[in-house]
PDB file of C-alpha atoms in Angstrom:
ATOM      1  CA  MET A   8     170.262  38.336 -45.226  1.00 94.00           C
ATOM      2  CA  ILE A   9     171.122  36.566 -48.623  1.00 96.00           C
ATOM      3  CA  VAL A  10     172.937  38.647 -51.000  1.00 96.00           C
ATOM      4  CA  PHE A  11     172.920  37.813 -54.695  1.00 97.00           C
ATOM      5  CA  ARG A  12     176.084  39.487 -56.691  1.00 95.00           C
ATOM      6  CA  THR A  13     176.854  37.160 -59.364  1.00 94.00           C
ATOM      7  CA  ALA A  14     175.160  36.521 -62.931  1.00 94.00           C
ATOM      8  CA  PRO A  15     173.210  33.373 -63.008  1.00 94.00           C
ATOM      9  CA  TYR A  16     175.065  30.889 -65.508  1.00 91.00           C
ATOM     10  CA  GLY A  17     178.676  31.549 -65.428  1.00 89.00           C
ATOM     11  CA  THR A  18     179.093  30.011 -62.041  1.00 92.00           C
ATOM     12  CA  ILE A  19     177.061  28.213 -59.606  1.00 94.00           C
ATOM     13  CA  TYR A  20     176.720  30.980 -56.954  1.00 95.00           C
ATOM     14  CA  ALA A  21     173.364  32.410 -57.873  1.00 96.00           C
ATOM     15  CA  PHE A  22     171.497  28.857 -58.148  1.00 96.00           C
ATOM     16  CA  GLU A  23     173.173  28.077 -54.632  1.00 97.00           C
ATOM     17  CA  GLY A  24     172.081  31.152 -53.344  1.00 97.00           C
ATOM     18  CA  LEU A  25     168.566  30.590 -54.537  1.00 97.00           C
ATOM     19  CA  GLU A  26     168.657  26.848 -52.730  1.00 96.00           C
ATOM     20  CA  ASN A  27     169.785  28.901 -49.707  1.00 96.00           C
ATOM     21  CA  VAL A  28     166.927  31.237 -49.528  1.00 96.00           C
ATOM     22  CA  LEU A  29     164.329  28.346 -50.171  1.00 94.00           C
ATOM     23  CA  ILE A  30     165.559  26.301 -47.453  1.00 94.00           C
ATOM     24  CA  MET A  31     165.779  29.127 -44.878  1.00 93.00           C
ATOM     25  CA  GLY A  32     162.380  30.069 -46.026  1.00 91.00           C
ATOM     26  CA  ALA A  33     161.287  26.410 -45.532  1.00 91.00           C
ATOM     27  CA  TYR A  34     162.306  26.722 -41.903  1.00 92.00           C
ATOM     28  CA  ASP A  35     160.541  29.814 -41.255  1.00 88.00           C
ATOM     29  CA  GLN A  36     163.708  31.727 -40.746  1.00 89.00           C
ATOM     30  CA  ASP A  37     163.300  35.530 -40.768  1.00 92.00           C
ATOM     31  CA  ILE A  38     165.368  36.308 -44.013  1.00 94.00           C
ATOM     32  CA  SER A  39     165.899  39.335 -46.221  1.00 95.00           C
ATOM     33  CA  VAL A  40     167.156  39.097 -49.869  1.00 97.00           C
ATOM     34  CA  LEU A  41     169.026  41.633 -51.684  1.00 97.00           C
ATOM     35  CA  PHE A  42     170.184  41.787 -55.312  1.00 97.00           C
ATOM     36  CA  ILE A  43     173.329  44.035 -56.174  1.00 96.00           C
ATOM     37  CA  ASP A  44     175.746  44.025 -59.018  1.00 95.00           C
ATOM     38  CA  ASP A  45     175.587  41.291 -61.460  1.00 94.00           C
ATOM     39  CA  GLY A  46     173.100  39.466 -59.076  1.00 96.00           C
ATOM     40  CA  ILE A  47     170.500  41.417 -60.691  1.00 96.00           C
ATOM     41  CA  TYR A  48     171.021  39.410 -63.873  1.00 94.00           C
ATOM     42  CA  ALA A  49     169.732  36.277 -61.913  1.00 95.00           C
ATOM     43  CA  ILE A  50     165.974  37.891 -61.798  1.00 96.00           C
ATOM     44  CA  LYS A  51     166.147  39.542 -65.379  1.00 94.00           C
ATOM     45  CA  ASP A  52     162.904  38.553 -67.171  1.00 93.00           C
ATOM     46  CA  GLY A  53     162.683  37.264 -70.639  1.00 91.00           C
ATOM     47  CA  MET A  54     165.486  34.608 -70.293  1.00 91.00           C
ATOM     48  CA  ASN A  55     165.402  31.381 -72.289  1.00 90.00           C
ATOM     49  CA  THR A  56     167.994  29.051 -71.624  1.00 90.00           C
ATOM     50  CA  GLU A  57     166.818  26.077 -73.928  1.00 89.00           C
ATOM     51  CA  GLY A  58     169.769  26.670 -76.497  1.00 91.00           C
ATOM     52  CA  THR A  59     172.161  26.218 -73.819  1.00 89.00           C
ATOM     53  CA  GLY A  60     170.964  23.270 -72.021  1.00 88.00           C
ATOM     54  CA  ILE A  61     171.005  24.766 -68.564  1.00 89.00           C
ATOM     55  CA  LYS A  62     167.927  24.999 -66.394  1.00 91.00           C
ATOM     56  CA  ASN A  63     166.474  28.601 -66.009  1.00 93.00           C
ATOM     57  CA  PHE A  64     165.925  29.022 -62.285  1.00 94.00           C
ATOM     58  CA  SER A  65     164.711  32.818 -62.502  1.00 93.00           C
ATOM     59  CA  PRO A  66     160.950  31.910 -62.489  1.00 93.00           C
ATOM     60  CA  THR A  67     161.763  30.073 -59.090  1.00 95.00           C
ATOM     61  CA  PHE A  68     162.388  33.444 -57.413  1.00 96.00           C
ATOM     62  CA  ARG A  69     158.529  34.330 -57.621  1.00 94.00           C
ATOM     63  CA  ALA A  70     158.065  31.430 -55.310  1.00 93.00           C
ATOM     64  CA  LEU A  71     159.792  33.709 -52.374  1.00 93.00           C
ATOM     65  CA  GLU A  72     156.114  35.374 -51.840  1.00 90.00           C
ATOM     66  CA  ALA A  73     154.631  31.609 -51.166  1.00 90.00           C
ATOM     67  CA  TYR A  74     157.736  31.276 -48.504  1.00 90.00           C
ATOM     68  CA  ASP A  75     156.601  34.607 -46.835  1.00 91.00           C
ATOM     69  CA  ILE A  76     159.815  36.190 -47.995  1.00 94.00           C
ATOM     70  CA  GLU A  77     158.823  39.690 -48.266  1.00 93.00           C
ATOM     71  CA  LYS A  78     161.788  41.562 -47.562  1.00 96.00           C
ATOM     72  CA  VAL A  79     163.433  41.662 -51.024  1.00 97.00           C
ATOM     73  CA  TYR A  80     165.458  44.589 -52.247  1.00 98.00           C
ATOM     74  CA  VAL A  81     167.551  45.618 -55.322  1.00 98.00           C
ATOM     75  CA  ASP A  82     170.330  48.132 -55.324  1.00 97.00           C
ATOM     76  CA  LYS A  83     169.610  51.200 -57.509  1.00 97.00           C
ATOM     77  CA  GLU A  84     172.853  51.887 -58.997  1.00 95.00           C
ATOM     78  CA  SER A  85     173.375  48.388 -60.149  1.00 95.00           C
ATOM     79  CA  LEU A  86     170.169  48.247 -62.014  1.00 96.00           C
ATOM     80  CA  GLU A  87     171.155  51.669 -63.655  1.00 95.00           C
ATOM     81  CA  ALA A  88     174.455  50.555 -64.517  1.00 94.00           C
ATOM     82  CA  ARG A  89     172.912  47.615 -66.228  1.00 94.00           C
ATOM     83  CA  GLY A  90     170.348  49.713 -68.324  1.00 93.00           C
ATOM     84  CA  LEU A  91     167.582  47.606 -66.430  1.00 93.00           C
ATOM     85  CA  SER A  92     164.733  48.801 -64.190  1.00 95.00           C
ATOM     86  CA  VAL A  93     162.444  46.833 -61.826  1.00 95.00           C
ATOM     87  CA  ASP A  94     159.969  46.151 -64.806  1.00 95.00           C
ATOM     88  CA  ASP A  95     162.641  44.204 -66.460  1.00 95.00           C
ATOM     89  CA  LEU A  96     162.647  41.797 -63.505  1.00 96.00           C
ATOM     90  CA  VAL A  97     160.903  38.769 -62.800  1.00 96.00           C
ATOM     91  CA  ILE A  98     159.948  39.778 -59.419  1.00 96.00           C
ATOM     92  CA  GLU A  99     159.337  43.550 -57.627  1.00 96.00           C
ATOM     93  CA  PRO A 100     162.138  44.173 -55.178  1.00 97.00           C
ATOM     94  CA  GLU A 101     162.211  47.361 -53.210  1.00 97.00           C
ATOM     95  CA  ILE A 102     164.851  49.758 -54.539  1.00 98.00           C
ATOM     96  CA  ILE A 103     167.345  50.901 -52.466  1.00 97.00           C
ATOM     97  CA  ASP A 104     170.531  52.777 -52.521  1.00 96.00           C
ATOM     98  CA  ALA A 105     174.085  51.595 -51.478  1.00 95.00           C
ATOM     99  CA  SER A 106     173.995  53.732 -48.257  1.00 95.00           C
ATOM    100  CA  GLN A 107     170.758  51.613 -47.249  1.00 96.00           C
ATOM    101  CA  VAL A 108     172.361  48.568 -48.284  1.00 93.00           C
ATOM    102  CA  ALA A 109     175.412  49.411 -46.039  1.00 93.00           C
ATOM    103  CA  GLN A 110     172.954  50.273 -43.124  1.00 93.00           C
ATOM    104  CA  MET A 111     171.203  47.162 -43.659  1.00 91.00           C
ATOM    105  CA  MET A 112     174.381  45.108 -43.353  1.00 88.00           C
ATOM    106  CA  GLU A 113     175.026  46.693 -40.075  1.00 89.00           C
ATOM    107  CA  ASP A 114     171.492  45.717 -38.804  1.00 91.00           C
ATOM    108  CA  GLN A 115     171.322  42.025 -40.008  1.00 90.00           C
ATOM    109  CA  LYS A 116     172.569  39.280 -37.927  1.00 89.00           C
ATOM    110  CA  ASN A 117     173.893  37.123 -40.518  1.00 89.00           C
ATOM    111  CA  PHE A 118     175.144  38.100 -44.255  1.00 89.00           C
ATOM    112  CA  PHE A 119     175.812  35.536 -46.859  1.00 93.00           C
ATOM    113  CA  ILE A 120     176.935  36.681 -50.346  1.00 94.00           C
ATOM    114  CA  PHE A 121     176.421  34.555 -53.217  1.00 95.00           C
TER     115      PHE A 121
ATOM    116  CA  MET B 274     180.730  44.446 -40.212  1.00 94.00           C
ATOM    117  CA  LEU B 275     184.249  43.231 -41.175  1.00 97.00           C
ATOM    118  CA  HIS B 276     184.749  42.774 -44.856  1.00 97.00           C
ATOM    119  CA  LEU B 277     186.663  40.012 -46.263  1.00 97.00           C
ATOM    120  CA  VAL B 278     187.998  40.142 -49.623  1.00 98.00           C
ATOM    121  CA  ASN B 279     190.049  37.349 -51.224  1.00 97.00           C
ATOM    122  CA  THR B 280     190.381  38.056 -54.893  1.00 97.00           C
ATOM    123  CA  SER B 281     192.904  40.364 -56.728  1.00 95.00           C
ATOM    124  CA  PRO B 282     191.423  43.804 -57.658  1.00 95.00           C
ATOM    125  CA  PHE B 283     192.578  43.406 -61.101  1.00 95.00           C
ATOM    126  CA  GLU B 284     190.402  40.747 -61.829  1.00 93.00           C
ATOM    127  CA  SER B 285     187.119  40.957 -59.778  1.00 95.00           C
ATOM    128  CA  SER B 286     185.146  43.898 -58.210  1.00 95.00           C
ATOM    129  CA  ASP B 287     184.893  42.438 -54.672  1.00 96.00           C
ATOM    130  CA  LEU B 288     186.991  45.212 -53.116  1.00 98.00           C
ATOM    131  CA  GLU B 289     185.016  47.913 -54.777  1.00 97.00           C
ATOM    132  CA  SER B 290     181.656  46.036 -54.020  1.00 96.00           C
ATOM    133  CA  ALA B 291     183.094  45.878 -50.169  1.00 96.00           C
ATOM    134  CA  ALA B 292     183.848  49.614 -50.102  1.00 97.00           C
ATOM    135  CA  LYS B 293     180.528  50.665 -51.816  1.00 95.00           C
ATOM    136  CA  TYR B 294     178.236  48.529 -49.719  1.00 95.00           C
ATOM    137  CA  SER B 295     179.800  48.977 -46.336  1.00 95.00           C
ATOM    138  CA  ALA B 296     179.259  51.538 -43.569  1.00 94.00           C
ATOM    139  CA  LYS B 297     181.937  54.324 -42.928  1.00 95.00           C
ATOM    140  CA  ASP B 298     184.704  52.977 -40.519  1.00 96.00           C
ATOM    141  CA  SER B 299     183.943  49.205 -40.942  1.00 96.00           C
ATOM    142  CA  PRO B 300     187.256  47.323 -41.803  1.00 98.00           C
ATOM    143  CA  ILE B 301     188.367  45.641 -44.738  1.00 98.00           C
ATOM    144  CA  LEU B 302     190.461  42.385 -44.344  1.00 98.00           C
ATOM    145  CA  LEU B 303     192.588  41.491 -47.421  1.00 98.00           C
ATOM    146  CA  PHE B 304     193.897  37.863 -47.483  1.00 97.00           C
ATOM    147  CA  GLU B 305     194.562  35.102 -50.298  1.00 96.00           C
ATOM    148  CA  ASP B 306     194.754  37.005 -53.850  1.00 94.00           C
ATOM    149  CA  GLY B 307     192.963  40.073 -52.029  1.00 96.00           C
ATOM    150  CA  ILE B 308     196.422  41.176 -50.741  1.00 96.00           C
ATOM    151  CA  TYR B 309     197.618  42.430 -54.123  1.00 94.00           C
ATOM    152  CA  ALA B 310     195.463  45.505 -53.471  1.00 97.00           C
ATOM    153  CA  ALA B 311     197.635  46.141 -50.621  1.00 97.00           C
ATOM    154  CA  GLN B 312     200.976  46.601 -52.812  1.00 96.00           C
ATOM    155  CA  ALA B 313     202.255  49.899 -53.058  1.00 95.00           C
ATOM    156  CA  GLY B 314     203.157  51.182 -56.657  1.00 94.00           C
ATOM    157  CA  THR B 315     200.210  49.510 -58.684  1.00 94.00           C
ATOM    158  CA  ALA B 316     197.341  50.912 -60.568  1.00 95.00           C
ATOM    159  CA  MET B 317     195.287  50.439 -57.746  1.00 95.00           C
ATOM    160  CA  GLU B 318     197.151  52.179 -55.281  1.00 96.00           C
ATOM    161  CA  GLY B 319     195.309  55.592 -55.511  1.00 97.00           C
ATOM    162  CA  ARG B 320     191.776  53.736 -55.328  1.00 97.00           C
ATOM    163  CA  VAL B 321     192.976  51.919 -52.352  1.00 98.00           C
ATOM    164  CA  LYS B 322     193.870  55.242 -50.285  1.00 98.00           C
ATOM    165  CA  GLU B 323     190.660  56.472 -51.218  1.00 98.00           C
ATOM    166  CA  ILE B 324     189.070  53.650 -49.493  1.00 98.00           C
ATOM    167  CA  MET B 325     191.508  53.838 -46.571  1.00 98.00           C
ATOM    168  CA  GLY B 326     189.663  57.263 -45.976  1.00 98.00           C
ATOM    169  CA  ASP B 327     186.452  55.508 -45.213  1.00 97.00           C
ATOM    170  CA  HIS B 328     187.889  52.092 -43.821  1.00 98.00           C
ATOM    171  CA  PRO B 329     190.654  50.782 -41.948  1.00 98.00           C
ATOM    172  CA  ILE B 330     192.291  47.982 -44.371  1.00 98.00           C
ATOM    173  CA  TYR B 331     194.157  45.183 -42.938  1.00 98.00           C
ATOM    174  CA  ALA B 332     196.293  42.154 -45.012  1.00 98.00           C
ATOM    175  CA  LEU B 333     197.105  39.135 -43.756  1.00 97.00           C
ATOM    176  CA  LYS B 334     200.957  38.681 -43.279  1.00 96.00           C
ATOM    177  CA  ALA B 335     201.125  34.951 -44.276  1.00 95.00           C
ATOM    178  CA  ASP B 336     199.409  35.688 -47.845  1.00 95.00           C
ATOM    179  CA  LEU B 337     201.613  38.749 -48.167  1.00 95.00           C
ATOM    180  CA  GLU B 338     204.631  36.775 -47.904  1.00 95.00           C
ATOM    181  CA  ALA B 339     203.631  33.910 -49.763  1.00 94.00           C
ATOM    182  CA  ARG B 340     203.085  35.990 -52.788  1.00 93.00           C
ATOM    183  CA  GLY B 341     206.260  37.950 -52.390  1.00 92.00           C
ATOM    184  CA  ILE B 342     204.397  41.330 -51.432  1.00 92.00           C
ATOM    185  CA  SER B 343     206.730  43.404 -49.089  1.00 92.00           C
ATOM    186  CA  ASN B 344     206.143  47.060 -50.094  1.00 95.00           C
ATOM    187  CA  ILE B 345     202.632  47.665 -49.022  1.00 97.00           C
ATOM    188  CA  ILE B 346     200.812  51.031 -48.960  1.00 98.00           C
ATOM    189  CA  ASP B 347     201.478  53.242 -45.887  1.00 97.00           C
ATOM    190  CA  GLY B 348     198.402  52.884 -43.493  1.00 97.00           C
ATOM    191  CA  ILE B 349     197.603  49.203 -44.235  1.00 98.00           C
ATOM    192  CA  THR B 350     197.738  47.008 -41.085  1.00 98.00           C
ATOM    193  CA  GLU B 351     199.506  43.717 -41.425  1.00 98.00           C
ATOM    194  CA  VAL B 352     197.908  41.003 -39.304  1.00 98.00           C
ATOM    195  CA  ASP B 353     198.941  37.518 -38.510  1.00 97.00           C
ATOM    196  CA  TYR B 354     196.578  34.778 -38.207  1.00 96.00           C
ATOM    197  CA  THR B 355     195.629  35.585 -34.313  1.00 97.00           C
ATOM    198  CA  GLY B 356     194.919  38.972 -35.569  1.00 97.00           C
ATOM    199  CA  PHE B 357     192.664  37.666 -38.103  1.00 97.00           C
ATOM    200  CA  VAL B 358     190.868  35.756 -35.545  1.00 97.00           C
ATOM    201  CA  GLU B 359     190.653  38.739 -33.190  1.00 98.00           C
ATOM    202  CA  LEU B 360     189.120  40.852 -35.756  1.00 97.00           C
ATOM    203  CA  VAL B 361     186.653  38.109 -36.519  1.00 96.00           C
ATOM    204  CA  GLU B 362     185.904  37.955 -32.861  1.00 97.00           C
ATOM    205  CA  GLN B 363     185.273  41.752 -32.606  1.00 97.00           C
ATOM    206  CA  HIS B 364     182.805  41.870 -35.792  1.00 96.00           C
ATOM    207  CA  LYS B 365     180.222  40.226 -37.740  1.00 94.00           C
ATOM    208  CA  THR B 366     181.598  39.302 -41.256  1.00 95.00           C
ATOM    209  CA  ALA B 367     180.494  39.662 -44.724  1.00 94.00           C
ATOM    210  CA  SER B 368     182.690  37.553 -47.169  1.00 94.00           C
ATOM    211  CA  TRP B 369     182.856  39.086 -50.721  1.00 94.00           C
TER     212      TRP B 369
END
């Protein structure tokens, strides 16, 4: 499982996470993707980075489906804390709560947090 | 799942996230700047004790010593590098 928990432009982590997802997807690995905490900002819609000179990589998350990555989740509380709903995201992850995240962590073989 | 936390609780939410997204009884290991959460008498002590209700907490001795922290919260277990490796051997890991 790849976990996004940092906002997209302040650090390189979210971008690196996306690269990892795409690389593993390209090798047909069975992966899940989870967005928690500030990681949700990486898939917020309406981002326009032109003024900052940084590439907006959020549209790339729409490619997950093309890589057959269908297990995509978002933490309910993290969304609510940021005043967002799935309608505000560039993709439509399944909404789960913190206890479901904890269970998933136990079930996953490997866990990478970005 | 062993949760690894290496940032200070005063500047990052890593410890909180580890506590929030982890199954009960899964251990948390504090190392590097993470060990500041282990110090007794800080504003974080009460919260750390709450977390200890659900998770055993370990702190890496070398990092405690490096930062001059000797008064650690009762119930937190100090581990040396061998202890660190043993914990990693026994669990899958999540690095926050």
